[in-house]
PDB file of C-alpha atoms in Angstrom:
ATOM      1  CA  GLN D   8      10.995  12.082 -10.914  1.00 64.00           C
ATOM      2  CA  LYS D   9       8.568   9.856  -9.076  1.00 71.00           C
ATOM      3  CA  GLU D  10       9.757   8.537  -5.712  1.00 89.00           C
ATOM      4  CA  VAL D  11       9.015   4.939  -6.668  1.00 93.00           C
ATOM      5  CA  GLU D  12       8.683   3.912 -10.270  1.00 94.00           C
ATOM      6  CA  GLN D  13       7.832   0.495 -11.728  1.00 94.00           C
ATOM      7  CA  ASN D  14       8.382  -0.807 -15.232  1.00 85.00           C
ATOM      8  CA  SER D  15       5.399  -0.060 -17.363  1.00 75.00           C
ATOM      9  CA  GLY D  16       3.075  -2.905 -18.111  1.00 82.00           C
ATOM     10  CA  PRO D  17       1.097  -4.778 -18.679  1.00 93.00           C
ATOM     11  CA  LEU D  18       3.372  -7.804 -18.671  1.00 95.00           C
ATOM     12  CA  SER D  19       2.225 -11.045 -20.252  1.00 97.00           C
ATOM     13  CA  VAL D  20       4.094 -14.333 -19.861  1.00 97.00           C
ATOM     14  CA  PRO D  21       3.227 -17.948 -20.688  1.00 98.00           C
ATOM     15  CA  GLU D  22       2.574 -20.447 -17.927  1.00 98.00           C
ATOM     16  CA  GLY D  23       5.809 -21.891 -16.588  1.00 98.00           C
ATOM     17  CA  ALA D  24       7.955 -18.906 -17.623  1.00 98.00           C
ATOM     18  CA  ILE D  25       9.832 -16.458 -15.405  1.00 97.00           C
ATOM     19  CA  ALA D  26       8.131 -13.114 -14.825  1.00 97.00           C
ATOM     20  CA  SER D  27      10.455 -10.184 -14.057  1.00 97.00           C
ATOM     21  CA  LEU D  28       9.147  -7.067 -12.345  1.00 97.00           C
ATOM     22  CA  ASN D  29      11.349  -4.021 -11.789  1.00 96.00           C
ATOM     23  CA  CYS D  30      11.250  -0.976  -9.544  1.00 96.00           C
ATOM     24  CA  THR D  31      13.497   2.043  -8.994  1.00 96.00           C
ATOM     25  CA  TYR D  32      13.387   4.505  -6.117  1.00 95.00           C
ATOM     26  CA  SER D  33      14.780   7.995  -5.603  1.00 92.00           C
ATOM     27  CA  ASP D  34      15.503   8.260  -1.851  1.00 87.00           C
ATOM     28  CA  ARG D  35      18.936   6.842  -1.003  1.00 86.00           C
ATOM     29  CA  GLY D  36      17.924   6.743   2.680  1.00 83.00           C
ATOM     30  CA  SER D  37      15.289   4.095   2.061  1.00 84.00           C
ATOM     31  CA  GLN D  38      15.811   1.039   4.217  1.00 83.00           C
ATOM     32  CA  SER D  39      12.965  -1.412   3.689  1.00 90.00           C
ATOM     33  CA  PHE D  40      11.537  -2.666   0.430  1.00 94.00           C
ATOM     34  CA  PHE D  41       8.402  -4.674  -0.207  1.00 95.00           C
ATOM     35  CA  TRP D  42       6.449  -6.355  -2.961  1.00 97.00           C
ATOM     36  CA  TYR D  43       2.691  -6.614  -2.719  1.00 97.00           C
ATOM     37  CA  ARG D  44       0.287  -8.588  -4.880  1.00 97.00           C
ATOM     38  CA  GLN D  45      -3.174  -7.160  -5.496  1.00 96.00           C
ATOM     39  CA  TYR D  46      -5.964  -9.083  -7.168  1.00 96.00           C
ATOM     40  CA  SER D  47      -8.665  -7.070  -8.905  1.00 93.00           C
ATOM     41  CA  GLY D  48     -11.021  -5.460  -6.398  1.00 92.00           C
ATOM     42  CA  LYS D  49      -9.028  -6.710  -3.403  1.00 95.00           C
ATOM     43  CA  SER D  50      -6.567  -5.160  -0.989  1.00 96.00           C
ATOM     44  CA  PRO D  51      -2.796  -5.650  -1.369  1.00 96.00           C
ATOM     45  CA  GLU D  52      -1.133  -8.620   0.294  1.00 95.00           C
ATOM     46  CA  LEU D  53       2.534  -8.716   1.217  1.00 94.00           C
ATOM     47  CA  ILE D  54       4.513 -11.356  -0.650  1.00 96.00           C
ATOM     48  CA  MET D  55       8.163 -10.349  -0.194  1.00 95.00           C
ATOM     49  CA  SER D  56      10.290  -8.020   1.901  1.00 94.00           C
ATOM     50  CA  ILE D  57      13.997  -7.277   1.497  1.00 94.00           C
ATOM     51  CA  TYR D  58      16.354  -5.049   3.477  1.00 91.00           C
ATOM     52  CA  SER D  59      19.934  -5.708   2.361  1.00 91.00           C
ATOM     53  CA  ASN D  60      21.688  -5.949  -0.968  1.00 95.00           C
ATOM     54  CA  GLY D  61      21.454  -9.256  -2.792  1.00 96.00           C
ATOM     55  CA  ASP D  62      18.805 -11.869  -3.376  1.00 96.00           C
ATOM     56  CA  LYS D  63      16.109 -13.229  -1.106  1.00 96.00           C
ATOM     57  CA  GLU D  64      14.194 -16.316  -2.123  1.00 97.00           C
ATOM     58  CA  ASP D  65      10.834 -17.578  -0.886  1.00 96.00           C
ATOM     59  CA  GLY D  66       9.368 -20.451  -2.834  1.00 97.00           C
ATOM     60  CA  ARG D  67       8.856 -19.370  -6.434  1.00 98.00           C
ATOM     61  CA  PHE D  68       9.564 -15.715  -5.591  1.00 98.00           C
ATOM     62  CA  THR D  69      12.973 -14.019  -5.544  1.00 98.00           C
ATOM     63  CA  ALA D  70      13.468 -10.398  -4.562  1.00 97.00           C
ATOM     64  CA  GLN D  71      16.671  -8.634  -5.587  1.00 98.00           C
ATOM     65  CA  LEU D  72      17.971  -5.379  -4.102  1.00 97.00           C
ATOM     66  CA  ASN D  73      20.781  -3.123  -5.338  1.00 96.00           C
ATOM     67  CA  LYS D  74      21.005  -0.021  -3.165  1.00 94.00           C
ATOM     68  CA  ALA D  75      23.836   1.520  -5.178  1.00 94.00           C
ATOM     69  CA  SER D  76      21.652   1.485  -8.285  1.00 95.00           C
ATOM     70  CA  GLN D  77      18.481   2.175  -6.251  1.00 95.00           C
ATOM     71  CA  TYR D  78      16.830  -0.791  -7.834  1.00 95.00           C
ATOM     72  CA  VAL D  79      14.657  -3.616  -6.551  1.00 97.00           C
ATOM     73  CA  SER D  80      13.142  -6.430  -8.561  1.00 97.00           C
ATOM     74  CA  LEU D  81      10.863  -9.431  -8.177  1.00 98.00           C
ATOM     75  CA  LEU D  82      11.246 -12.658 -10.118  1.00 98.00           C
ATOM     76  CA  ILE D  83       8.432 -15.193 -10.248  1.00 98.00           C
ATOM     77  CA  ARG D  84       9.577 -18.612 -11.429  1.00 98.00           C
ATOM     78  CA  ASP D  85       7.268 -21.213 -12.947  1.00 98.00           C
ATOM     79  CA  SER D  86       4.542 -18.594 -13.344  1.00 98.00           C
ATOM     80  CA  GLN D  87       0.988 -19.823 -12.873  1.00 97.00           C
ATOM     81  CA  PRO D  88      -2.316 -18.324 -14.064  1.00 97.00           C
ATOM     82  CA  SER D  89      -3.099 -17.692 -10.382  1.00 97.00           C
ATOM     83  CA  ASP D  90      -0.147 -15.255 -10.320  1.00 98.00           C
ATOM     84  CA  SER D  91      -2.092 -12.935 -12.629  1.00 98.00           C
ATOM     85  CA  ALA D  92      -2.509  -9.750 -10.592  1.00 97.00           C
ATOM     86  CA  THR D  93      -1.131  -6.262 -10.106  1.00 96.00           C
ATOM     87  CA  TYR D  94       2.239  -6.195  -8.359  1.00 97.00           C
ATOM     88  CA  LEU D  95       3.070  -3.145  -6.271  1.00 96.00           C
ATOM     89  CA  CYS D  96       6.570  -2.132  -5.226  1.00 96.00           C
ATOM     90  CA  ALA D  97       6.726  -0.240  -1.921  1.00 95.00           C
ATOM     91  CA  VAL D  98       9.613   1.557  -0.253  1.00 93.00           C
ATOM     92  CA  ASN D  99       9.752   2.628   3.406  1.00 88.00           C
ATOM     93  CA  ILE D 100      10.937   6.215   3.629  1.00 74.00           C
ATOM     94  CA  LEU D 101      11.620   7.438   7.134  1.00 67.00           C
ATOM     95  CA  PRO D 102      10.840  11.109   7.749  1.00 59.00           C
ATOM     96  CA  GLY D 103      13.003  12.605  10.465  1.00 56.00           C
ATOM     97  CA  GLY D 104      11.896  11.809  13.998  1.00 54.00           C
ATOM     98  CA  THR D 105       9.526   9.001  13.108  1.00 59.00           C
ATOM     99  CA  SER D 106       9.800   5.396  14.170  1.00 66.00           C
ATOM    100  CA  TYR D 107       7.577   3.762  11.625  1.00 74.00           C
ATOM    101  CA  GLY D 108       8.173   5.692   8.436  1.00 76.00           C
ATOM    102  CA  LYS D 109       5.698   5.528   5.636  1.00 83.00           C
ATOM    103  CA  LEU D 110       5.405   3.297   2.614  1.00 89.00           C
ATOM    104  CA  THR D 111       5.513   4.933  -0.784  1.00 92.00           C
ATOM    105  CA  PHE D 112       4.105   2.785  -3.583  1.00 94.00           C
ATOM    106  CA  GLY D 113       4.862   2.528  -7.246  1.00 94.00           C
ATOM    107  CA  GLN D 114       2.033   2.670  -9.742  1.00 94.00           C
ATOM    108  CA  GLY D 115       1.919  -1.113 -10.082  1.00 95.00           C
ATOM    109  CA  THR D 116       2.578  -3.552 -12.907  1.00 95.00           C
ATOM    110  CA  ILE D 117      -0.228  -5.741 -14.220  1.00 95.00           C
ATOM    111  CA  LEU D 118       0.944  -9.306 -14.800  1.00 97.00           C
ATOM    112  CA  THR D 119      -1.015 -11.792 -16.887  1.00 97.00           C
ATOM    113  CA  VAL D 120       0.055 -15.427 -17.031  1.00 98.00           C
ATOM    114  CA  HIS D 121      -1.615 -17.196 -19.927  1.00 96.00           C
ATOM    115  CA  PRO D 122      -1.998 -20.995 -20.183  1.00 92.00           C
TER     116      PRO D 122
ATOM    117  CA  ASP N   2      -8.462 -13.642  14.602  1.00 65.00           C
ATOM    118  CA  GLY N   3      -6.354 -10.501  14.495  1.00 73.00           C
ATOM    119  CA  GLY N   4      -6.751  -8.102  11.641  1.00 93.00           C
ATOM    120  CA  ILE N   5      -8.046  -4.818  10.324  1.00 96.00           C
ATOM    121  CA  THR N   6     -11.739  -4.255   9.736  1.00 97.00           C
ATOM    122  CA  GLN N   7     -12.913  -1.562   7.370  1.00 98.00           C
ATOM    123  CA  SER N   8     -16.546  -0.610   7.002  1.00 96.00           C
ATOM    124  CA  PRO N   9     -18.618  -0.179   5.046  1.00 96.00           C
ATOM    125  CA  LYS N  10     -17.383  -2.135   2.043  1.00 96.00           C
ATOM    126  CA  TYR N  11     -19.298   0.139  -0.356  1.00 96.00           C
ATOM    127  CA  LEU N  12     -20.319   3.727   0.321  1.00 95.00           C
ATOM    128  CA  PHE N  13     -22.233   6.203  -1.788  1.00 93.00           C
ATOM    129  CA  ARG N  14     -21.921   9.924  -1.196  1.00 89.00           C
ATOM    130  CA  LYS N  15     -24.070  12.705  -2.479  1.00 90.00           C
ATOM    131  CA  GLU N  16     -22.525  15.961  -3.592  1.00 86.00           C
ATOM    132  CA  GLY N  17     -21.762  18.209  -0.604  1.00 86.00           C
ATOM    133  CA  GLN N  18     -21.943  15.439   2.000  1.00 91.00           C
ATOM    134  CA  ASN N  19     -19.330  14.458   4.529  1.00 94.00           C
ATOM    135  CA  VAL N  20     -18.876  10.725   5.006  1.00 95.00           C
ATOM    136  CA  THR N  21     -16.809   8.753   7.510  1.00 97.00           C
ATOM    137  CA  LEU N  22     -14.979   5.518   6.770  1.00 97.00           C
ATOM    138  CA  SER N  23     -14.303   3.231   9.702  1.00 98.00           C
ATOM    139  CA  CYS N  24     -11.029   1.406  10.382  1.00 98.00           C
ATOM    140  CA  GLU N  25     -10.551  -0.808  13.456  1.00 98.00           C
ATOM    141  CA  GLN N  26      -7.598  -3.082  14.262  1.00 97.00           C
ATOM    142  CA  ASN N  27      -7.037  -5.641  17.010  1.00 95.00           C
ATOM    143  CA  LEU N  28      -3.370  -6.237  16.213  1.00 93.00           C
ATOM    144  CA  ASN N  29      -2.113  -3.866  18.919  1.00 92.00           C
ATOM    145  CA  HIS N  30      -0.227  -1.915  16.252  1.00 92.00           C
ATOM    146  CA  ASP N  31       0.848   1.632  17.052  1.00 92.00           C
ATOM    147  CA  ALA N  32       0.943   3.001  13.518  1.00 93.00           C
ATOM    148  CA  MET N  33      -2.066   3.306  11.223  1.00 96.00           C
ATOM    149  CA  TYR N  34      -2.403   4.685   7.703  1.00 96.00           C
ATOM    150  CA  TRP N  35      -4.990   5.704   5.137  1.00 98.00           C
ATOM    151  CA  TYR N  36      -4.327   5.303   1.430  1.00 97.00           C
ATOM    152  CA  ARG N  37      -6.367   6.124  -1.624  1.00 97.00           C
ATOM    153  CA  GLN N  38      -6.227   4.090  -4.831  1.00 96.00           C
ATOM    154  CA  ASP N  39      -7.641   5.274  -8.146  1.00 94.00           C
ATOM    155  CA  PRO N  40      -8.244   2.845 -11.042  1.00 87.00           C
ATOM    156  CA  GLY N  41      -4.988   1.645 -12.563  1.00 80.00           C
ATOM    157  CA  GLN N  42      -2.937   3.588 -10.033  1.00 83.00           C
ATOM    158  CA  GLY N  43      -0.768   2.838  -7.052  1.00 88.00           C
ATOM    159  CA  LEU N  44      -1.607   3.836  -3.491  1.00 94.00           C
ATOM    160  CA  ARG N  45      -1.313   7.435  -2.327  1.00 95.00           C
ATOM    161  CA  LEU N  46      -0.976   8.310   1.352  1.00 94.00           C
ATOM    162  CA  ILE N  47      -3.690  10.506   2.861  1.00 97.00           C
ATOM    163  CA  TYR N  48      -2.923  10.545   6.607  1.00 97.00           C
ATOM    164  CA  TYR N  49      -0.977   8.490   9.086  1.00 94.00           C
ATOM    165  CA  SER N  50      -0.750   8.190  12.857  1.00 95.00           C
ATOM    166  CA  GLN N  51       1.990   6.653  14.963  1.00 91.00           C
ATOM    167  CA  ILE N  52       0.505   7.269  18.395  1.00 91.00           C
ATOM    168  CA  VAL N  53      -2.849   8.029  19.953  1.00 94.00           C
ATOM    169  CA  ASN N  54      -3.930  11.671  19.653  1.00 95.00           C
ATOM    170  CA  ASP N  55      -1.322  12.425  17.012  1.00 94.00           C
ATOM    171  CA  PHE N  56      -1.405  12.197  13.217  1.00 95.00           C
ATOM    172  CA  GLN N  57       0.371  13.656  10.188  1.00 93.00           C
ATOM    173  CA  LYS N  58      -0.701  14.645   6.717  1.00 95.00           C
ATOM    174  CA  GLY N  59       0.350  12.458   3.841  1.00 93.00           C
ATOM    175  CA  ASP N  60       0.730  13.451   0.223  1.00 92.00           C
ATOM    176  CA  ILE N  61      -2.956  14.121  -0.540  1.00 95.00           C
ATOM    177  CA  ALA N  62      -4.558  15.255   2.751  1.00 97.00           C
ATOM    178  CA  GLU N  63      -6.648  18.109   1.340  1.00 96.00           C
ATOM    179  CA  GLY N  64     -10.368  17.446   1.733  1.00 96.00           C
ATOM    180  CA  TYR N  65      -9.852  14.717   4.337  1.00 97.00           C
ATOM    181  CA  SER N  66      -9.732  14.619   8.129  1.00 98.00           C
ATOM    182  CA  VAL N  67      -8.865  11.939  10.694  1.00 98.00           C
ATOM    183  CA  SER N  68      -8.846  11.324  14.420  1.00 98.00           C
ATOM    184  CA  ARG N  69      -6.946   8.878  16.631  1.00 98.00           C
ATOM    185  CA  GLU N  70      -8.678   8.813  20.016  1.00 97.00           C
ATOM    186  CA  LYS N  71      -8.026   5.105  20.572  1.00 97.00           C
ATOM    187  CA  LYS N  72      -5.160   2.893  19.544  1.00 96.00           C
ATOM    188  CA  GLU N  73      -7.542   0.518  17.795  1.00 97.00           C
ATOM    189  CA  SER N  74      -9.436   3.065  15.715  1.00 98.00           C
ATOM    190  CA  PHE N  75      -8.466   5.488  12.938  1.00 98.00           C
ATOM    191  CA  PRO N  76     -11.567   6.814  11.135  1.00 98.00           C
ATOM    192  CA  LEU N  77     -11.290   8.877   7.958  1.00 98.00           C
ATOM    193  CA  THR N  78     -13.782  11.606   7.068  1.00 97.00           C
ATOM    194  CA  VAL N  79     -14.112  12.589   3.441  1.00 96.00           C
ATOM    195  CA  THR N  80     -15.379  16.150   3.500  1.00 95.00           C
ATOM    196  CA  SER N  81     -17.306  18.101   0.889  1.00 91.00           C
ATOM    197  CA  ALA N  82     -14.048  19.933   0.151  1.00 89.00           C
ATOM    198  CA  GLN N  83     -12.710  16.772  -1.523  1.00 90.00           C
ATOM    199  CA  LYS N  84     -13.838  17.386  -5.095  1.00 87.00           C
ATOM    200  CA  ASN N  85     -13.058  13.993  -6.545  1.00 91.00           C
ATOM    201  CA  PRO N  86     -13.603  11.440  -3.768  1.00 93.00           C
ATOM    202  CA  THR N  87     -14.563   8.426  -5.885  1.00 95.00           C
ATOM    203  CA  ALA N  88     -11.832   5.868  -5.164  1.00 96.00           C
ATOM    204  CA  PHE N  89     -10.871   2.727  -3.264  1.00 97.00           C
ATOM    205  CA  TYR N  90      -9.786   3.589   0.293  1.00 98.00           C
ATOM    206  CA  LEU N  91      -7.405   1.333   2.175  1.00 98.00           C
ATOM    207  CA  CYS N  92      -6.525   1.389   5.857  1.00 98.00           C
ATOM    208  CA  ALA N  93      -3.296  -0.226   7.053  1.00 96.00           C
ATOM    209  CA  SER N  94      -1.391  -0.751  10.273  1.00 95.00           C
ATOM    210  CA  ASN N  95       2.187  -1.504  11.242  1.00 90.00           C
ATOM    211  CA  TYR N  96       4.199  -2.293  14.392  1.00 83.00           C
ATOM    212  CA  ASP N  97       7.749  -1.986  13.131  1.00 79.00           C
ATOM    213  CA  ARG N  98       9.269  -0.036  10.260  1.00 71.00           C
ATOM    214  CA  ALA N  99      11.130  -3.132   9.167  1.00 70.00           C
ATOM    215  CA  TYR N 100       7.909  -4.892   8.317  1.00 79.00           C
ATOM    216  CA  GLY N 101       5.311  -4.338   5.684  1.00 84.00           C
ATOM    217  CA  TYR N 102       1.856  -3.103   6.431  1.00 91.00           C
ATOM    218  CA  THR N 103      -1.249  -5.150   7.100  1.00 92.00           C
ATOM    219  CA  PHE N 104      -4.166  -3.895   5.030  1.00 96.00           C
ATOM    220  CA  GLY N 105      -7.892  -3.942   5.615  1.00 97.00           C
ATOM    221  CA  SER N 106     -10.241  -5.119   2.871  1.00 97.00           C
ATOM    222  CA  GLY N 107     -10.985  -1.555   1.733  1.00 97.00           C
ATOM    223  CA  THR N 108     -13.963   0.733   1.224  1.00 97.00           C
ATOM    224  CA  ARG N 109     -15.101   1.654  -2.259  1.00 97.00           C
ATOM    225  CA  LEU N 110     -16.542   5.182  -2.233  1.00 96.00           C
ATOM    226  CA  THR N 111     -18.663   6.471  -5.097  1.00 94.00           C
ATOM    227  CA  VAL N 112     -20.145   9.918  -5.563  1.00 89.00           C
ATOM    228  CA  VAL N 113     -23.717   9.839  -6.842  1.00 86.00           C
TER     229      VAL N 113
END
């Protein structure tokens, strides 16, 4: 089983719809969870972080975390063509004795928002 | 402006050559990381360092080497032992485990 696994894509939604991106992780000790957006040929940029169970909203983005089910998701409301990108789920796994941990990434989900 | 600078943006390597990718940050972050990304794939961790003069292997360290002589700098050497080095290489830094990483703009390495 992969440490971080994202729903297979690509995902295509019409402009104005809700895009739903899902991610599961295997390490129950994980404490920090992140969503990155990566445009083609560019480096990832952080769009959401979440640390406790429940929902966290930031503009059109909502991150949801369920630690019991080891599941984290990202909802994008009112999707725009500019949201078309690869979305990467990342989980901070803390090896023993380290302060900073290390991010483990899922394989990414390609999202296309069509007009 | 604070950030991470990776150079060069594009790098071509001949068979059997060692090449070094530069990563410099002025964010005063303690932790720095190197990731590799292959087409259509997520990021895989090569090496990371949480303090000067110390670093740890990630998941795919074979064929790579690093040094951390200064807090600001974390260069990655791709050695001739790395048989399939063509990829997009990303450097990142972090100051607290609760926060996500800041990434550089990446170096695209191609074997010719």
